[in-house]
Amino acid sequence: MAAACAGMEAAAAAAPAPPPSPPPPAAAAAAAAGPGWAELVCAQGRNLKAVLCQRCGSRVLLPGAATFARRELLLPAMRKKAAAAAAAGGGDVVREHWLVRDMFSFENVGFTRDVGNVKFLVCADCEAGPIGWHCLDDKDSFYVALERVAHE
Amino acid sequence: MAKTYDYLFKLLLIGDSGVGKTCLLFRFSEDAFNTTFISTIGIDFKIRTIELDGKKIKLQIWDTAGQERFRTITTAYYRGAMGIMLVYDITNEKSFDNIKNWIRNIEEHASSDVERMILGNKCDMNEKRQVSKEKGEKLAIDYGIKFLETSAKSSINVEEAFFTLARDIMTKLNRKMNDNSSSGTGGPVKITENRSKKSSFFRCTLL
């Protein structure tokens, strides 16, 4: 099961562009900011603050609804149409996530249609995203990238 | 983790293409982000949380996302649906006439006790109106269904529509539970027992 998901990660990465061998700057910055995430995580490893859409402030998760998890995932870039057309595809490797075990723990979220074995998560209100990742082979895991959401 | 909600309802948006079903799912329609990537893939469903009479309700709302053009809306799509929004465009008479066909489709494929509601969308475009509000109301009365004119663009009645449908489903469920408990025991109805139960009426399985 895990192997299948890993396979899909590669496939998802390959879809827009060849997987970047050195991590892109965004991911490197996130890694450097690693200790900065600590203030968002409680002693039990849960999110201390509510998780919101960076763009419109829509409430994605209530405090305590998810646990902190590390996993390397490639998410397509959050880019507007014009810019996206110019830069045709690509994405960011993201490592720090809020892991949600029950899809109905989300306050508000949208699920894209399937891309291979994967559904991407977007803001329910303005559809900014992808903010997260879900593999159909693991029905109890929903990842929300810390660097793609706001915390309040 | 314990369930953090009281009810879970699966809702569907049905109607001709172009009537603005997808827009009913935005809160900020003008402002939608719409990356090429996301608009190309399309949205399957959204989860929204609302509070009604102190109860926390999770709505899982499905959009046909263009399937209606191919007349492929079948039993699979309707499975487990507890509420259906029938949407037409007040500036498009054809979409209004087709509501009858959609109702027939629902009767054929959906559960017989599904809650329904008719929405006349795009009511901000009064100057292009082809379907009067009275006509919409008349149709709704004929079928015994609630009716609202909405504008996703101007955020008119959109929240009210979802709240109304959710409330009707909740009322129906509570009535059913009370009927069951009273017919089962023949004794006094234990309302408190039913109400305190955290209920999950529908579990989604991603296909």
XYZ file of C-alpha atoms in Angstrom:
359
model
C 0.000 0.000 0.000
C 2.737 2.392 0.995
C 4.720 1.368 -2.041
C 1.808 2.187 -4.324
C 1.522 5.639 -2.783
C 5.224 6.232 -3.180
C 4.864 5.253 -6.813
C 2.106 7.797 -7.241
C 4.218 10.491 -5.685
C 6.765 9.898 -8.384
C 4.078 9.831 -11.050
C 2.510 13.021 -9.752
C 5.918 14.613 -9.734
C 6.577 13.511 -13.278
C 3.272 14.774 -14.636
C 3.959 18.497 -14.866
C 7.755 18.381 -15.173
C 10.650 16.037 -14.415
C 11.176 15.795 -10.657
C 13.721 18.378 -9.590
C 16.920 16.712 -8.405
C 18.051 19.530 -6.094
C 15.210 20.735 -3.862
C 13.723 23.999 -5.152
C 14.401 27.195 -3.179
C 10.951 27.176 -1.524
C 11.554 23.771 -0.017
C 15.036 24.738 1.130
C 13.621 27.817 2.799
C 11.019 25.702 4.539
C 13.699 23.340 5.801
C 15.684 26.275 7.109
C 12.580 27.613 8.807
C 12.093 24.194 10.400
C 12.485 25.312 14.008
C 9.945 28.066 13.267
C 7.201 25.467 13.013
C 7.786 24.403 16.611
C 5.579 27.159 17.994
C 2.683 25.787 15.964
C 2.854 22.313 17.489
C 1.615 21.394 20.964
C 3.251 18.856 23.285
C 1.020 16.110 21.871
C 2.165 16.954 18.362
C -1.119 18.590 17.379
C -1.742 21.955 15.742
C -1.980 24.666 18.391
C -3.622 27.154 16.065
C -6.440 27.047 13.572
C -5.357 26.375 9.991
C -6.654 28.933 7.483
C -6.432 29.642 3.773
C -3.541 32.051 3.175
C -5.538 33.897 0.596
C -9.086 34.287 1.911
C -8.841 33.179 5.527
C -11.337 30.343 5.134
C -11.117 27.966 8.102
C -9.599 24.638 7.077
C -8.897 22.986 10.449
C -9.708 23.779 14.049
C -6.883 23.740 16.607
C -5.975 20.194 17.602
C -7.579 18.552 14.556
C -4.300 17.348 13.039
C -0.852 16.076 13.980
C 2.497 17.305 12.715
C 4.114 14.937 10.211
C 7.148 14.968 7.969
C 6.936 13.510 4.496
C 8.370 14.577 1.182
C 5.571 15.329 -1.251
C 5.522 17.205 -4.506
C 2.665 19.691 -4.812
C 1.944 21.547 -8.054
C 2.676 25.247 -7.714
C 0.024 27.628 -6.364
C 0.121 29.921 -9.327
C -2.345 32.122 -11.135
C -3.247 31.404 -14.741
C -0.969 33.853 -16.531
C 2.088 32.976 -14.547
C 1.328 29.288 -14.806
C 1.067 29.448 -18.566
C 4.474 31.082 -18.698
C 6.121 28.666 -16.358
C 4.195 25.593 -17.592
C 3.974 23.212 -14.683
C 6.454 22.490 -11.964
C 5.875 22.291 -8.267
C 7.413 22.436 -4.843
C 8.676 19.663 -2.645
C 7.023 20.162 0.714
C 8.088 18.346 3.852
C 6.123 19.596 6.849
C 2.463 18.767 7.015
C -0.596 18.614 9.188
C -1.771 15.038 9.030
C -5.544 14.574 9.303
C -6.936 11.081 9.901
C -10.624 11.619 9.132
C -11.753 13.635 6.124
C -14.634 14.986 8.186
C -12.236 16.527 10.669
C -11.811 19.307 8.131
C -13.922 22.400 8.715
C -13.878 23.488 5.086
C -11.891 21.966 2.262
C -12.228 20.983 -1.376
C -11.039 17.774 -3.005
C -9.951 17.754 -6.637
C -10.843 14.921 -8.928
C -8.337 12.095 -9.120
C -4.924 12.648 -10.617
C -3.795 9.066 -10.893
C -4.030 7.841 -7.349
C -4.033 11.243 -5.766
C -6.546 13.904 -4.830
C -5.262 17.381 -4.072
C -6.796 19.554 -1.382
C -7.826 23.159 -2.042
C -9.482 25.993 -0.152
C -13.241 25.397 -0.126
C -14.002 29.078 -0.493
C -11.583 30.487 -3.069
C -10.070 27.258 -4.419
C -6.509 28.399 -3.791
C -4.240 25.412 -3.812
C -3.180 22.760 -3.855
C -2.758 23.115 -0.114
C -2.608 19.396 0.510
C -2.419 15.862 -0.736
C -4.346 12.616 -0.311
C -3.471 9.220 -1.721
C -6.430 6.977 -2.494
C -4.472 3.944 -1.273
C -4.375 5.345 2.238
C -7.917 6.330 3.103
C -7.023 7.635 6.550
C -4.301 10.133 5.677
C -4.781 13.690 4.485
C -1.745 15.968 4.348
C -1.946 19.761 4.538
C 1.342 21.540 3.781
C 2.290 23.964 6.573
C 3.911 26.400 4.188
C 0.755 26.639 2.083
C -1.653 27.635 4.841
C -1.916 30.370 7.470
C -2.125 29.790 11.213
C -4.161 31.820 13.669
C -10.052 11.055 17.862
C -13.693 11.300 18.844
C -16.148 12.565 16.261
C -16.359 16.322 16.406
C -19.678 16.708 14.651
C -23.296 15.737 15.171
C -24.475 15.135 11.630
C -23.008 14.341 8.272
C -25.055 15.031 5.140
C -24.223 14.258 1.547
C -25.673 16.868 -0.802
C -25.728 17.020 -4.592
C -26.022 19.910 -7.015
C -28.057 18.996 -10.091
C -29.093 20.999 -13.129
C -28.166 21.858 -16.707
C -24.610 22.918 -17.431
C -23.972 26.619 -17.229
C -26.560 27.386 -14.551
C -23.840 28.189 -12.023
C -23.819 25.070 -9.860
C -20.082 25.240 -9.348
C -20.291 28.906 -8.358
C -22.737 28.063 -5.585
C -19.797 26.323 -3.939
C -17.627 29.432 -3.821
C -17.909 31.935 -1.061
C -16.077 34.578 -3.076
C -17.098 33.918 -6.653
C -15.571 37.057 -8.156
C -12.403 36.321 -6.413
C -11.885 32.660 -7.132
C -8.265 31.761 -7.327
C -8.536 29.190 -10.099
C -5.045 28.139 -10.943
C -4.779 26.485 -14.320
C -3.852 23.296 -12.545
C -6.947 23.179 -10.355
C -9.454 24.345 -12.935
C -8.107 21.734 -15.343
C -8.524 18.857 -12.915
C -11.795 20.097 -11.450
C -13.234 19.792 -7.976
C -14.873 16.542 -6.962
C -16.532 17.615 -3.732
C -16.235 20.012 -0.844
C -16.620 19.596 2.856
C -18.262 22.449 4.699
C -19.117 22.799 8.347
C -22.190 24.668 9.503
C -23.912 25.069 12.837
C -27.631 24.687 13.150
C -29.548 24.803 16.455
C -26.279 24.248 18.284
C -25.512 21.130 16.242
C -22.383 20.852 14.188
C -23.166 19.610 10.705
C -20.677 18.472 8.102
C -21.895 18.889 4.561
C -20.227 16.944 1.819
C -21.313 18.698 -1.350
C -20.846 17.109 -4.759
C -20.938 18.949 -8.029
C -21.744 17.017 -11.189
C -18.837 18.867 -12.806
C -20.050 18.563 -16.366
C -21.307 14.985 -16.198
C -24.792 16.311 -16.918
C -23.739 17.168 -20.466
C -23.229 13.498 -21.194
C -26.383 12.343 -19.405
C -24.268 10.035 -17.312
C -25.808 10.960 -13.995
C -26.853 7.634 -12.686
C -27.498 5.701 -9.543
C -23.833 5.725 -8.526
C -23.800 9.495 -8.266
C -27.013 9.605 -6.285
C -25.998 6.859 -3.848
C -26.170 7.991 -0.256
C -27.394 11.474 -1.166
C -29.629 12.942 1.504
C -30.279 16.289 -0.138
C -30.373 17.580 -3.698
C -30.252 21.165 -4.947
C -32.025 21.451 -8.304
C -30.527 24.484 -9.973
C -31.689 26.468 -12.989
C -30.639 29.806 -14.436
C -33.340 32.533 -14.363
C -31.907 33.923 -17.631
C -32.273 30.574 -19.394
C -35.797 29.243 -19.878
C -34.563 25.885 -21.146
C -32.723 25.201 -17.905
C -35.977 25.900 -16.050
C -38.006 23.585 -18.284
C -35.435 20.877 -17.697
C -35.977 20.939 -13.934
C -38.916 18.599 -14.515
C -36.600 16.169 -16.284
C -34.099 16.375 -13.459
C -36.847 15.654 -10.947
C -37.809 12.599 -12.979
C -34.146 11.552 -13.035
C -34.001 11.869 -9.259
C -37.164 9.858 -8.806
C -35.666 7.157 -10.964
C -32.214 6.988 -9.401
C -32.110 8.569 -5.954
C -33.458 7.363 -2.651
C -37.179 8.066 -2.406
C -36.906 10.120 0.767
C -34.146 12.461 -0.434
C -34.815 16.109 0.467
C -35.029 18.411 -2.552
C -34.910 22.117 -3.135
C -35.204 24.235 -6.302
C -32.874 27.180 -6.817
C -33.319 29.859 -9.481
C -29.746 31.064 -9.774
C -28.239 34.263 -11.237
C -31.018 36.442 -9.770
C -28.569 39.374 -9.912
C -29.093 39.401 -13.699
C -32.648 40.717 -13.596
C -32.356 42.556 -16.904
C -31.828 39.245 -18.704
C -34.475 37.356 -16.807
C -36.516 34.804 -18.795
C -38.157 32.990 -15.888
C -40.302 34.939 -13.450
C -40.006 34.301 -9.763
C -43.702 33.358 -9.710
C -43.081 30.649 -12.282
C -40.339 29.187 -10.123
C -42.547 29.302 -7.050
C -45.408 27.658 -8.907
C -43.225 24.764 -10.058
C -41.902 24.267 -6.539
C -45.427 24.221 -5.106
C -46.545 21.713 -7.748
C -43.835 19.325 -6.585
C -44.066 20.226 -2.913
C -40.455 21.396 -2.871
C -38.956 24.513 -1.292
C -37.736 27.275 -3.572
C -35.294 30.171 -3.433
C -33.847 32.545 -5.967
C -30.097 32.796 -5.482
C -27.131 34.666 -6.779
C -23.787 33.024 -6.311
C -22.207 36.159 -7.727
C -23.817 38.558 -5.276
C -23.998 35.992 -2.449
C -27.781 36.250 -2.260
C -29.540 33.370 -0.498
C -26.699 30.896 -1.076
C -26.027 30.203 2.595
C -29.756 30.274 3.306
C -30.290 27.604 0.676
C -27.768 25.209 2.214
C -29.019 25.928 5.731
C -32.618 25.321 4.688
C -31.818 22.020 3.019
C -29.688 20.900 5.972
C -32.437 21.835 8.405
C -35.024 19.871 6.447
C -32.790 16.796 6.415
C -32.142 17.125 10.137
C -35.849 17.490 10.896
C -36.641 14.427 8.832
C -33.939 12.360 10.545
C -35.042 13.370 14.011
C -38.625 12.521 13.177
C -37.527 9.135 11.867
C -35.476 8.392 14.965
C -38.341 9.306 17.229
C -40.748 7.171 15.213
C -38.397 4.239 15.442
C -37.850 4.484 19.162
C -41.540 4.857 19.914
C -42.683 2.038 17.660
C -39.851 -0.185 18.916
C -40.586 -0.065 22.613
C -44.159 1.040 22.733
C -43.102 2.975 25.819
C -42.215 6.603 26.282
C -40.018 8.197 23.643
C -36.515 8.682 24.922
C -35.595 11.751 22.988
C -32.524 12.599 25.007
C -30.911 9.282 24.277
C -31.255 9.753 20.555
C -30.178 13.345 20.544
C -27.018 12.860 22.545
C -25.763 10.196 20.196
C -23.046 11.309 17.842
C -24.398 10.180 14.545
C -22.688 9.326 11.355
C -25.294 8.608 8.748
C -23.077 8.484 5.779
C -19.526 7.377 5.435
C -17.747 8.443 2.327
C -15.515 6.024 0.586
C -13.325 7.470 -2.073
C -13.628 5.401 -5.180
